[in-house]
Short mmCIF file of C-alpha atoms in Angstrom, two decimals:
data_model
loop_
_atom_site.label_atom_id
_atom_site.label_comp_id
_atom_site.label_asym_id
_atom_site.label_seq_id
_atom_site.Cartn_x
_atom_site.Cartn_y
_atom_site.Cartn_z
CA UNK A 1 21.93 19.29 -39.94
CA UNK A 2 19.67 20.92 -42.54
CA UNK A 3 16.63 19.10 -41.10
CA UNK A 4 17.44 20.32 -37.61
CA UNK A 5 17.96 23.86 -38.82
CA UNK A 6 14.66 23.87 -40.61
CA UNK A 7 13.05 22.53 -37.47
CA UNK A 8 14.31 25.55 -35.59
CA UNK A 9 13.81 28.25 -38.14
CA UNK A 10 10.70 26.84 -39.74
CA UNK A 11 8.25 25.67 -37.11
CA UNK A 12 10.03 25.38 -33.81
CA UNK A 13 10.12 28.99 -32.70
CA UNK A 14 6.79 29.15 -30.89
CA UNK A 15 7.03 32.75 -29.79
CA UNK A 16 3.90 34.73 -30.46
CA UNK A 17 0.31 35.12 -29.44
CA UNK A 18 -2.60 35.17 -31.81
CA UNK A 19 -3.05 38.90 -31.31
CA UNK A 20 0.50 39.62 -32.50
CA UNK A 21 0.83 37.20 -35.44
CA UNK A 22 -1.23 36.22 -38.46
CA UNK A 23 -2.24 32.73 -39.56
CA UNK A 24 0.52 32.86 -42.18
CA UNK A 25 3.30 32.96 -39.57
CA UNK A 26 5.33 29.77 -39.00
CA UNK A 27 4.23 29.32 -35.42
CA UNK A 28 2.65 26.14 -34.10
CA UNK A 29 -0.24 26.55 -31.68
CA UNK A 30 0.26 23.99 -28.89
CA UNK A 31 -2.21 22.43 -26.48
CA UNK A 32 -2.39 19.22 -24.38
CA UNK A 33 -3.72 17.28 -27.37
CA UNK A 34 -0.80 17.92 -29.71
CA UNK A 35 2.06 18.79 -27.32
CA UNK A 36 3.32 15.23 -26.94
CA UNK A 37 3.25 14.55 -30.69
CA UNK A 38 4.62 17.86 -31.91
CA UNK A 39 7.26 18.56 -29.26
CA UNK A 40 8.23 15.56 -27.17
CA UNK A 41 8.29 12.99 -29.96
CA UNK A 42 10.18 15.21 -32.36
CA UNK A 43 13.91 15.48 -32.87
CA UNK A 44 13.71 19.23 -33.42
CA UNK A 45 14.77 21.91 -31.01
CA UNK A 46 11.76 23.80 -29.65
CA UNK A 47 11.49 27.18 -27.97
CA UNK A 48 8.08 27.55 -26.39
CA UNK A 49 6.46 30.63 -24.90
CA UNK A 50 3.94 30.13 -22.12
CA UNK A 51 1.82 33.24 -21.86
CA UNK A 52 -1.12 34.30 -19.75
CA UNK A 53 -3.43 36.06 -22.19
CA UNK A 54 -6.74 34.32 -22.77
CA UNK A 55 -7.56 33.29 -26.37
CA UNK A 56 -4.00 33.81 -27.61
CA UNK A 57 -1.84 31.29 -29.54
CA UNK A 58 1.21 29.20 -28.58
CA UNK A 59 0.52 27.66 -25.15
CA UNK A 60 -2.27 29.49 -23.39
CA UNK A 61 -1.23 28.83 -19.78
CA UNK A 62 -4.56 30.09 -18.48
CA UNK A 63 -6.54 27.63 -20.56
CA UNK A 64 -4.02 24.76 -20.47
CA UNK A 65 -2.91 24.99 -16.85
CA UNK A 66 -1.72 21.39 -16.79
CA UNK A 67 0.99 22.17 -19.36
CA UNK A 68 2.11 25.26 -17.51
CA UNK A 69 2.08 23.46 -14.19
CA UNK A 70 4.09 20.47 -15.30
CA UNK A 71 6.93 22.70 -16.50
CA UNK A 72 6.94 24.98 -13.48
CA UNK A 73 5.67 28.10 -15.23
CA UNK A 74 5.27 30.86 -12.61
CA UNK A 75 5.02 34.05 -14.68
CA UNK A 76 4.21 35.20 -18.19
CA UNK A 77 5.58 35.16 -20.75
CA UNK A 78 7.87 32.22 -19.99
CA UNK A 79 10.02 30.69 -22.73
CA UNK A 80 11.33 27.13 -22.42
CA UNK A 81 13.89 25.43 -24.66
CA UNK A 82 13.06 21.79 -25.39
CA UNK A 83 16.36 20.41 -26.65
CA UNK A 84 18.13 17.10 -26.04
CA UNK A 85 16.23 16.28 -22.86
CA UNK A 86 12.58 16.94 -23.52
CA UNK A 87 11.68 16.04 -19.95
CA UNK A 88 13.81 18.84 -18.51
CA UNK A 89 13.54 21.92 -20.74
CA UNK A 90 15.91 24.83 -20.14
CA UNK A 91 14.73 28.33 -19.35
CA UNK A 92 15.47 30.79 -22.14
CA UNK A 93 17.57 33.60 -20.63
CA UNK A 94 18.18 35.81 -23.69
CA UNK A 95 16.61 38.95 -25.00
CA UNK A 96 13.07 39.12 -26.34
CA UNK A 97 13.81 40.56 -29.79
CA UNK A 98 13.40 38.29 -32.80
CA UNK A 99 17.15 38.33 -33.51
CA UNK A 100 18.04 37.51 -29.88
CA UNK A 101 15.65 34.60 -29.86
CA UNK A 102 16.98 33.21 -33.15
CA UNK A 103 20.56 33.55 -31.88
CA UNK A 104 19.65 31.71 -28.68
CA UNK A 105 17.98 28.93 -30.67
CA UNK A 106 21.00 28.51 -32.95
CA UNK A 107 23.41 28.39 -30.02
CA UNK A 108 21.38 25.63 -28.41
CA UNK A 109 21.12 23.86 -31.77
CA UNK A 110 24.91 23.87 -32.17
CA UNK A 111 25.30 22.26 -28.76
CA UNK A 112 22.63 19.68 -29.56
CA UNK A 113 24.20 18.72 -32.89
CA UNK A 114 27.68 18.52 -31.34
CA UNK A 115 26.39 16.18 -28.63
CA UNK A 116 24.62 13.94 -31.13
CA UNK A 117 27.68 13.71 -33.37
CA UNK A 118 29.78 12.67 -30.36
CA UNK A 119 27.28 9.96 -29.43
CA UNK A 120 25.62 11.76 -26.51
CA UNK A 121 21.91 12.19 -26.82
CA UNK A 122 19.17 12.89 -24.35
CA UNK A 123 16.69 11.54 -26.87
CA UNK A 124 12.95 11.46 -26.40
CA UNK A 125 11.84 8.28 -24.69
CA UNK A 126 8.12 8.23 -24.23
CA UNK A 127 7.74 4.68 -22.95
CA UNK A 128 7.43 3.83 -19.27
CA UNK A 129 10.41 1.64 -18.51
CA UNK A 130 10.49 -0.91 -15.74
CA UNK A 131 13.77 -1.69 -14.04
CA UNK A 132 15.13 -2.52 -10.63
CA UNK A 133 11.69 -2.65 -9.04
CA UNK A 134 10.08 -5.82 -10.19
CA UNK A 135 7.17 -6.61 -12.44
CA UNK A 136 4.45 -4.11 -13.34
CA UNK A 137 1.83 -6.89 -13.36
CA UNK A 138 0.47 -5.87 -9.95
CA UNK A 139 -0.06 -2.25 -11.00
CA UNK A 140 -3.65 -2.07 -12.27
CA UNK A 141 -4.06 -0.11 -15.50
CA UNK A 142 -7.00 2.22 -14.95
CA UNK A 143 -8.98 3.86 -17.74
CA UNK A 144 -12.07 5.97 -18.30
CA UNK A 145 -13.99 2.74 -18.83
CA UNK A 146 -12.95 0.73 -15.77
CA UNK A 147 -12.12 3.36 -13.13
CA UNK A 148 -15.51 3.60 -11.44
CA UNK A 149 -16.04 -0.15 -11.41
CA UNK A 150 -12.60 -1.10 -10.12
CA UNK A 151 -11.90 1.81 -7.78
CA UNK A 152 -15.03 3.63 -6.65
CA UNK A 153 -17.35 0.61 -6.49
CA UNK A 154 -14.88 -1.82 -4.93
CA UNK A 155 -15.14 -0.64 -1.33
CA UNK A 156 -11.39 -1.17 -0.99
CA UNK A 157 -8.43 1.19 -0.68
CA UNK A 158 -6.64 2.38 -3.82
CA UNK A 159 -3.51 4.44 -4.40
CA UNK A 160 -3.71 5.79 -7.94
CA UNK A 161 -0.86 7.40 -9.87
CA UNK A 162 -1.76 9.82 -12.65
CA UNK A 163 1.22 9.93 -15.01
CA UNK A 164 2.34 11.16 -18.40
CA UNK A 165 4.58 8.91 -20.54
CA UNK A 166 7.06 11.73 -21.24
CA UNK A 167 7.36 12.77 -17.57
CA UNK A 168 10.84 12.20 -16.14
CA UNK A 169 9.65 12.03 -12.53
CA UNK A 170 7.01 9.49 -13.58
CA UNK A 171 9.69 7.30 -15.11
CA UNK A 172 11.71 7.50 -11.90
CA UNK A 173 8.64 6.56 -9.86
CA UNK A 174 7.63 3.63 -12.05
CA UNK A 175 9.97 0.92 -10.68
CA UNK A 176 9.24 2.06 -7.12
CA UNK A 177 5.51 1.94 -7.81
CA UNK A 178 5.76 -1.52 -9.37
CA UNK A 179 7.81 -2.94 -6.48
CA UNK A 180 5.45 -1.38 -3.93
CA UNK A 181 2.40 -2.79 -5.74
CA UNK A 182 3.74 -6.35 -5.46
CA UNK A 183 4.63 -5.99 -1.78
CA UNK A 184 1.32 -4.33 -0.88
CA UNK A 185 -0.70 -6.97 -2.72
CA UNK A 186 1.01 -9.70 -0.68
CA UNK A 187 1.07 -7.99 2.70
CA UNK A 188 -2.55 -6.81 2.62
CA UNK A 189 -3.89 -10.03 1.11
CA UNK A 190 -4.90 -8.06 -2.02
CA UNK A 191 -7.04 -5.59 -0.03
CA UNK A 192 -5.07 -2.46 -0.99
CA UNK A 193 -4.38 -1.80 -4.66
CA UNK A 194 -1.99 0.37 -6.63
CA UNK A 195 -3.22 1.63 -9.97
CA UNK A 196 -1.99 3.95 -12.72
CA UNK A 197 -3.79 6.28 -15.11
CA UNK A 198 -2.17 7.60 -18.28
CA UNK A 199 -3.47 11.14 -17.96
CA UNK A 200 -2.51 12.02 -21.54
CA UNK A 201 -4.92 9.37 -22.80
CA UNK A 202 -7.62 9.53 -20.13
CA UNK A 203 -7.79 13.29 -19.78
CA UNK A 204 -11.34 13.14 -18.46
CA UNK A 205 -10.19 11.28 -15.35
CA UNK A 206 -7.31 13.65 -14.79
CA UNK A 207 -9.61 16.66 -15.10
CA UNK A 208 -12.24 15.03 -12.88
CA UNK A 209 -9.76 14.81 -10.00
CA UNK A 210 -8.00 18.11 -10.55
CA UNK A 211 -4.68 16.70 -11.71
CA UNK A 212 -2.37 19.59 -12.58
CA UNK A 213 1.09 18.00 -12.68
CA UNK A 214 2.76 14.63 -12.96
CA UNK A 215 3.06 12.33 -11.26
CA UNK A 216 0.05 12.98 -9.02
CA UNK A 217 -0.96 10.28 -6.53
CA UNK A 218 -4.47 10.15 -5.10
CA UNK A 219 -5.84 7.93 -2.31
CA UNK A 220 -9.35 6.55 -2.75
CA UNK A 221 -11.31 5.08 0.19
CA UNK A 222 -14.89 3.87 0.30
CA UNK A 223 -17.40 6.63 0.83
CA UNK A 224 -14.79 9.39 1.14
CA UNK A 225 -13.48 12.11 -1.11
CA UNK A 226 -10.08 11.26 -2.63
CA UNK A 227 -7.09 12.74 -0.84
CA UNK A 228 -3.66 13.69 -2.10
CA UNK A 229 -0.82 11.34 -1.22
CA UNK A 230 1.71 13.37 0.75
CA UNK A 231 4.40 10.76 1.42
CA UNK A 232 7.75 9.98 -0.13
CA UNK A 233 8.21 8.40 -3.54
CA UNK A 234 10.39 5.40 -2.63
CA UNK A 235 8.90 1.91 -2.49
CA UNK A 236 9.42 1.88 1.28
CA UNK A 237 7.46 5.10 1.71
CA UNK A 238 4.65 3.87 -0.52
CA UNK A 239 4.42 0.48 1.19
CA UNK A 240 4.36 2.06 4.66
CA UNK A 241 1.51 4.40 3.68
CA UNK A 242 -0.43 1.57 2.07
CA UNK A 243 -0.09 -0.60 5.18
CA UNK A 244 -1.28 2.27 7.36
CA UNK A 245 -4.30 2.70 5.12
CA UNK A 246 -4.95 -1.04 5.25
CA UNK A 247 -4.85 -1.25 9.03
CA UNK A 248 -6.91 1.91 9.48
CA UNK A 249 -9.68 0.53 7.31
CA UNK A 250 -9.43 -3.17 8.14
CA UNK A 251 -11.52 -5.12 10.61
CA UNK A 252 -9.61 -6.56 13.58
CA UNK A 253 -8.13 -10.00 12.90
CA UNK A 254 -10.29 -13.00 13.63
CA UNK A 255 -9.76 -14.78 16.94
CA UNK A 256 -9.67 -18.50 16.16
CA UNK A 257 -9.94 -21.56 18.37
CA UNK A 258 -7.23 -24.17 17.69
CA UNK A 259 -9.38 -27.02 16.42
CA UNK A 260 -6.78 -28.86 14.33
CA UNK A 261 -3.26 -28.64 12.97
CA UNK A 262 -4.32 -26.65 9.90
CA UNK A 263 -5.66 -23.75 11.98
CA UNK A 264 -2.41 -23.41 13.91
CA UNK A 265 -0.11 -23.89 10.90
CA UNK A 266 -1.93 -21.48 8.59
CA UNK A 267 -2.20 -18.73 11.18
CA UNK A 268 1.39 -18.98 12.34
CA UNK A 269 2.75 -19.34 8.79
CA UNK A 270 0.75 -16.42 7.38
CA UNK A 271 1.65 -13.86 10.04
CA UNK A 272 4.86 -12.58 11.56
CA UNK A 273 3.61 -13.48 15.04
CA UNK A 274 0.75 -15.61 16.25
CA UNK A 275 -0.54 -14.81 19.71
CA UNK A 276 -1.93 -17.86 21.54
CA UNK A 277 -3.94 -17.91 24.76
CA UNK A 278 -4.49 -21.07 26.78
CA UNK A 279 -7.66 -20.45 28.75
CA UNK A 280 -8.88 -22.30 31.84
CA UNK A 281 -11.14 -25.32 31.42
CA UNK A 282 -14.78 -24.42 30.90
CA UNK A 283 -15.68 -26.11 34.18
CA UNK A 284 -13.41 -23.68 36.01
CA UNK A 285 -14.80 -20.47 34.52
CA UNK A 286 -18.15 -21.15 32.91
CA UNK A 287 -19.21 -19.38 29.73
CA UNK A 288 -19.20 -15.93 31.33
CA UNK A 289 -15.63 -16.26 32.57
CA UNK A 290 -14.36 -17.59 29.25
CA UNK A 291 -16.08 -14.84 27.30
CA UNK A 292 -14.45 -12.22 29.52
CA UNK A 293 -11.02 -13.60 28.61
CA UNK A 294 -11.92 -13.71 24.91
CA UNK A 295 -13.16 -10.13 25.08
CA UNK A 296 -9.78 -8.99 26.43
CA UNK A 297 -8.06 -10.79 23.55
CA UNK A 298 -10.33 -9.21 20.96
CA UNK A 299 -9.64 -5.74 22.35
CA UNK A 300 -5.92 -6.40 22.07
CA UNK A 301 -6.35 -7.73 18.52
CA UNK A 302 -8.07 -4.46 17.63
CA UNK A 303 -5.39 -2.40 19.35
CA UNK A 304 -2.59 -4.19 17.52
CA UNK A 305 -4.31 -4.80 14.19
CA UNK A 306 -1.71 -2.67 12.36
CA UNK A 307 0.83 -5.34 13.24
CA UNK A 308 -1.20 -7.92 11.30
CA UNK A 309 -0.62 -10.72 13.80
CA UNK A 310 -2.61 -13.93 14.07
CA UNK A 311 -4.72 -14.58 17.18
CA UNK A 312 -5.55 -18.04 18.56
CA UNK A 313 -6.85 -19.67 21.72
CA UNK A 314 -7.30 -23.14 23.14
CA UNK A 315 -8.62 -24.72 26.32
CA UNK A 316 -6.21 -25.91 28.99
CA UNK A 317 -5.50 -29.60 28.53
CA UNK A 318 -6.82 -29.75 24.95
CA UNK A 319 -3.36 -29.38 23.36
CA UNK A 320 -0.91 -30.75 25.92
CA UNK A 321 1.96 -31.15 23.44
CA UNK A 322 1.61 -27.52 22.39
CA UNK A 323 1.65 -26.42 26.03
CA UNK A 324 4.78 -28.46 26.69
CA UNK A 325 6.58 -27.07 23.60
CA UNK A 326 5.84 -23.52 24.72
CA UNK A 327 6.68 -23.98 28.37
CA UNK A 328 3.13 -23.39 29.55
CA UNK A 329 2.05 -25.06 32.75
CA UNK A 330 3.01 -24.97 36.36
CA UNK A 331 1.87 -21.39 36.91
CA UNK A 332 -1.84 -21.62 36.18
CA UNK A 333 -4.25 -20.42 33.54
CA UNK A 334 -4.98 -18.30 31.58
CA UNK A 335 -1.59 -18.21 29.90
CA UNK A 336 -0.39 -16.45 26.75
CA UNK A 337 2.49 -16.86 24.33
CA UNK A 338 3.55 -15.25 21.05
CA UNK A 339 5.28 -17.38 18.41
CA UNK A 340 7.43 -16.41 15.46
CA UNK A 341 7.01 -19.60 13.42
CA UNK A 342 9.68 -18.59 10.90
CA UNK A 343 12.33 -18.43 13.61
CA UNK A 344 10.64 -20.98 15.90
CA UNK A 345 10.99 -18.57 18.79
CA UNK A 346 8.38 -17.74 21.41
CA UNK A 347 7.85 -15.45 24.38
CA UNK A 348 5.63 -15.98 27.41
CA UNK A 349 3.35 -13.49 29.13
CA UNK A 350 4.72 -13.09 32.65
CA UNK A 351 2.32 -10.38 33.77
CA UNK A 352 -1.43 -10.42 34.32
CA UNK A 353 -3.90 -11.63 31.73
CA UNK A 354 -5.50 -8.19 31.44
CA UNK A 355 -5.56 -5.37 28.92
CA UNK A 356 -2.71 -3.65 30.73
CA UNK A 357 -0.63 -6.79 31.19
CA UNK A 358 -1.07 -8.02 27.63
CA UNK A 359 -0.44 -4.54 26.20
CA UNK A 360 2.88 -4.29 28.03
CA UNK A 361 3.83 -7.79 26.88
CA UNK A 362 3.01 -7.12 23.21
CA UNK A 363 4.46 -3.61 23.24
CA UNK A 364 7.80 -4.98 24.40
CA UNK A 365 7.72 -7.64 21.69
CA UNK A 366 6.89 -5.10 18.99
CA UNK A 367 10.01 -3.06 19.80
CA UNK A 368 12.30 -6.05 20.16
CA UNK A 369 12.36 -6.26 23.95
CA UNK A 370 11.46 -9.22 26.13
CA UNK A 371 13.05 -12.63 26.52
CA UNK A 372 12.45 -15.39 23.99
CA UNK A 373 13.11 -19.12 23.82
CA UNK A 374 13.18 -21.77 21.12
CA UNK A 375 10.02 -23.80 20.53
CA UNK A 376 10.50 -27.25 22.04
CA UNK A 377 11.68 -29.67 19.38
CA UNK A 378 12.36 -26.76 16.99
CA UNK A 379 9.00 -27.23 15.22
CA UNK A 380 5.32 -26.82 15.87
CA UNK A 381 4.14 -29.88 17.83
CA UNK A 382 1.39 -32.32 17.06
CA UNK A 383 -2.07 -30.79 17.35
CA UNK A 384 -5.16 -32.73 18.34
CA UNK A 385 -8.43 -32.32 16.48
CA UNK A 386 -11.10 -31.13 18.90
CA UNK A 387 -14.70 -29.95 18.73
CA UNK A 388 -15.34 -26.21 18.76
CA UNK A 389 -16.63 -24.69 21.95
CA UNK A 390 -20.42 -24.33 21.74
CA UNK A 391 -20.50 -21.15 23.79
CA UNK A 392 -22.24 -22.80 26.73
CA UNK A 393 -21.31 -23.62 30.28
CA UNK A 394 -19.57 -26.94 30.80
CA UNK A 395 -21.27 -29.95 32.34
CA UNK A 396 -19.72 -32.27 34.86
CA UNK A 397 -19.49 -35.85 33.60
CA UNK A 398 -22.33 -38.08 34.77
CA UNK A 399 -21.09 -41.07 36.82
CA UNK A 400 -22.62 -44.61 37.01
CA UNK A 401 -25.30 -45.26 39.65
CA UNK A 402 -24.78 -48.44 41.69
CA UNK A 403 -27.67 -50.36 43.34
CA UNK A 404 -26.43 -51.58 46.75
CA UNK A 405 -29.80 -52.96 47.96
CA UNK A 406 -28.82 -56.56 47.35
CA UNK A 407 -25.42 -56.30 48.98
CA UNK A 408 -25.09 -58.15 52.35
CA UNK A 409 -23.20 -56.15 54.88
CA UNK A 410 -22.18 -57.89 58.13
CA UNK A 411 -22.70 -55.44 60.96
CA UNK A 412 -20.21 -57.37 63.07
CA UNK A 413 -17.32 -56.98 60.61
CA UNK A 414 -14.61 -54.89 62.09
CA UNK A 415 -16.14 -54.78 65.58
CA UNK A 416 -14.18 -55.82 68.63
CA UNK A 417 -15.70 -57.03 71.82
CA UNK A 418 -14.93 -54.96 74.85
#
């Protein structure tokens, strides 16, 4: 009790400005460098005045705007009581005389001591805890030394959290941020990253990007000025924004020819849907006709790239078992199907093989409409290994030439006399 009382009456009443008090007064001048150590890590009760006069003691809220901002200081002077819960200080509501302030401090002290004796304590926890959201291993720790190299020079998309270890909202965000980082790493194939900067340690970075409160989240994209993250703070909100950023900045998915079983399996296993076109034989369309079909597919892949689907094609007759398993055939080529390999379900394009027809087909699938069927046999069928199309027109097979010069033909065979 005596230690707590001394903490209040000795050094914890931070109430005056340099112009009003002498160096002999028991007032601690606070700034971002010592605030965490002196206030947040202490067990003492603190009353702190935030004032707006330049070059004055206590917390100069003009000079140290980050401290004023993080505690919601709107006017001057503002006095905050840092008691049991250092992350959520109370506003001092009493009078401004020395006696009124001391009385207010002692009243708060009595409540604090009573709570601690009964086993209730807000404590001062300055570590970032992880719980309920998964491992922090996929959150990249960013520092003054590695920030430019990892973020600015990478050419990839980054969501960066600037936090303070004592910040209550930062602690609430941490498990959401960790869970989102793991999901985003997997779903974007490690192309979008979530990082974190301890702004109390790397103050240069925080100042460089105008960080005024915590947590602050910034989005970094290649060749662009960073932007403020404006979304929600749940893992779902963060993941959704990261996936939007990924699709906006990603190239359209690659359109692959089914050359072997590995191409089909990897594409259909890695993506929620794989869209497969069976194009007419090269002898039926020539290179120009085939390329026109492939161009339509590539436009659709670009249009639907946010869905992160796989895109494949094969020539009619090259993969007969695949066609049979997907119910293709009997209505001509080109044909298209979309497979969900996890459920072994597929849907067939019934409309035209055009931008409009394919768009309507895929739009219906993306919102859960359209009829589906089970893949024949309940598994992906056997796939033949074939040579890749060389981009040229097809050639008719050359037949054998037969020399009939030495063959005796009887002119009278088959003739009837009249």
